[in-house]
Short mmCIF file of C-alpha atoms in Angstrom, two decimals:
data_model
loop_
_atom_site.label_atom_id
_atom_site.label_comp_id
_atom_site.label_asym_id
_atom_site.label_seq_id
_atom_site.Cartn_x
_atom_site.Cartn_y
_atom_site.Cartn_z
CA MET A 1159 31.73 -165.67 96.80
CA ILE A 1160 29.51 -166.85 93.96
CA LYS A 1161 31.26 -169.12 91.49
CA LYS A 1162 31.02 -168.38 87.80
CA ASP A 1163 29.37 -170.85 85.49
CA TYR A 1164 31.92 -173.34 84.13
CA TYR A 1165 30.57 -172.99 80.59
CA GLU A 1166 30.93 -169.21 80.87
CA ILE A 1167 34.50 -169.54 82.16
CA LEU A 1168 35.49 -171.64 79.14
CA GLY A 1169 33.37 -169.57 76.75
CA ILE A 1170 31.44 -172.56 75.41
CA SER A 1171 27.82 -173.58 75.04
CA ARG A 1172 26.14 -176.23 77.19
CA ASP A 1173 26.07 -178.60 74.24
CA ALA A 1174 29.80 -178.27 73.50
CA SER A 1175 31.56 -181.43 72.43
CA THR A 1176 34.48 -182.99 74.30
CA ASP A 1177 36.83 -181.57 71.67
CA GLU A 1178 35.34 -178.08 72.04
CA ILE A 1179 35.76 -178.26 75.82
CA LYS A 1180 39.39 -179.34 75.45
CA LYS A 1181 40.12 -176.67 72.85
CA ALA A 1182 38.58 -173.91 75.00
CA TYR A 1183 40.57 -175.03 78.05
CA ARG A 1184 43.80 -175.24 76.07
CA LYS A 1185 43.33 -171.69 74.77
CA LEU A 1186 42.76 -170.29 78.28
CA ALA A 1187 45.53 -172.38 79.85
CA ILE A 1188 48.03 -170.93 77.39
CA LYS A 1189 46.69 -167.39 77.81
CA TYR A 1190 46.69 -167.40 81.63
CA HIS A 1191 49.58 -169.75 82.42
CA PRO A 1192 51.51 -168.22 85.36
CA ASP A 1193 54.84 -168.51 83.53
CA LYS A 1194 53.53 -166.59 80.51
CA ASN A 1195 51.07 -164.08 81.96
CA LYS A 1196 52.10 -161.84 84.85
CA GLU A 1197 48.78 -159.98 85.13
CA LYS A 1198 47.30 -159.80 88.62
CA GLN A 1199 44.30 -162.02 87.85
CA ALA A 1200 46.05 -164.50 85.51
CA GLU A 1201 46.72 -167.21 88.09
CA GLU A 1202 43.13 -167.06 89.35
CA LYS A 1203 41.77 -167.31 85.80
CA PHE A 1204 44.15 -170.19 85.11
CA LYS A 1205 42.80 -172.03 88.17
CA GLU A 1206 39.18 -171.27 87.21
CA ALA A 1207 39.74 -172.67 83.72
CA ALA A 1208 41.39 -175.80 85.13
CA GLU A 1209 38.52 -176.36 87.56
CA ALA A 1210 35.95 -175.87 84.79
CA TYR A 1211 37.83 -178.30 82.56
CA ASP A 1212 38.11 -180.85 85.38
CA ILE A 1213 34.32 -180.89 85.76
CA LEU A 1214 33.21 -180.53 82.15
CA SER A 1215 35.70 -183.00 80.67
CA ASN A 1216 34.53 -185.79 82.98
CA PRO A 1217 31.15 -187.14 81.79
CA GLU A 1218 29.95 -188.09 85.27
CA LYS A 1219 30.98 -184.80 86.89
CA LYS A 1220 29.55 -182.85 83.93
CA LYS A 1221 26.20 -184.64 84.25
CA ARG A 1222 26.00 -183.79 87.98
CA TYR A 1223 27.05 -180.20 87.32
CA ASP A 1224 24.44 -179.85 84.57
CA GLN A 1225 21.76 -181.15 86.95
CA PHE A 1226 22.74 -179.47 90.22
CA GLY A 1227 25.21 -176.69 89.41
CA HIS A 1228 28.06 -175.91 91.80
CA SER A 1229 26.32 -177.59 94.72
CA SER A 1230 26.94 -180.94 92.98
CA SER A 1231 30.71 -180.46 93.18
CA GLN A 1232 30.94 -179.79 96.92
CA GLY A 1233 31.10 -183.49 97.69
CA TYR A 1234 34.06 -184.24 95.43
CA SER A 1235 35.77 -181.03 94.42
CA GLY A 1236 36.79 -178.92 97.37
CA GLY A 1237 39.10 -176.96 95.11
CA MET A 1238 42.03 -178.08 93.04
CA ASN A 1239 45.64 -177.88 94.05
CA MET A 1240 48.33 -176.76 91.62
CA GLU A 1241 49.51 -180.32 90.95
CA ASP A 1242 45.97 -181.28 89.87
CA ILE A 1243 45.83 -178.26 87.60
CA PHE A 1244 49.12 -179.11 85.94
CA THR A 1245 48.08 -182.74 85.56
CA ASN A 1246 45.14 -181.47 83.49
CA PHE A 1247 47.53 -179.17 81.64
CA GLY A 1248 49.75 -182.18 80.88
CA ASP A 1249 46.76 -184.20 79.71
CA ILE A 1250 46.07 -181.54 77.11
CA PHE A 1251 49.61 -180.60 76.07
CA GLY A 1252 51.53 -183.82 76.71
CA ASP A 1253 54.21 -184.82 79.20
CA ALA A 1254 56.42 -181.88 78.27
CA PHE A 1255 53.99 -179.61 80.13
CA THR A 1256 53.35 -181.28 83.46
CA PHE A 1257 54.02 -180.16 86.99
CA ASN A 1258 57.14 -181.12 88.91
CA GLY A 1259 56.52 -179.05 92.02
CA SER A 1260 57.62 -175.62 90.81
CA PHE A 1261 56.87 -173.00 88.21
CA SER A 1262 60.07 -173.46 86.31
CA GLY A 1263 58.60 -172.69 82.91
CA PHE A 1264 57.36 -174.70 79.99
CA GLY A 1265 60.32 -177.07 80.22
CA PHE A 1266 59.18 -178.82 83.38
CA SER A 1267 58.47 -182.52 83.34
CA LYS A 1268 56.51 -184.91 85.51
CA LYS A 1269 58.35 -186.82 88.23
CA LYS A 1270 58.05 -190.55 87.84
#
């Protein structure tokens, strides 16, 4: 399976600022969040957006991705698990929206 371009997934240009990357991810995370969107492809799109944000929001990972594409991520990515995705979600939306091990809705909180 050929992976889509991370910039295309987020709908941003290659010269997008950190704020534009965050804003694009936030928009998609809300749209495709599994608790809000029950469409067949929503969870997959949610995961794609989280993976794209993980790479493009990190300056070092973004630089490698810009130079080498998806082949640059094979050494450190290996796919994201749901806890990683919701950690990113919490980074954007605050502690009120972090993963506690289940999809209990927007009221879940991070275990400490």
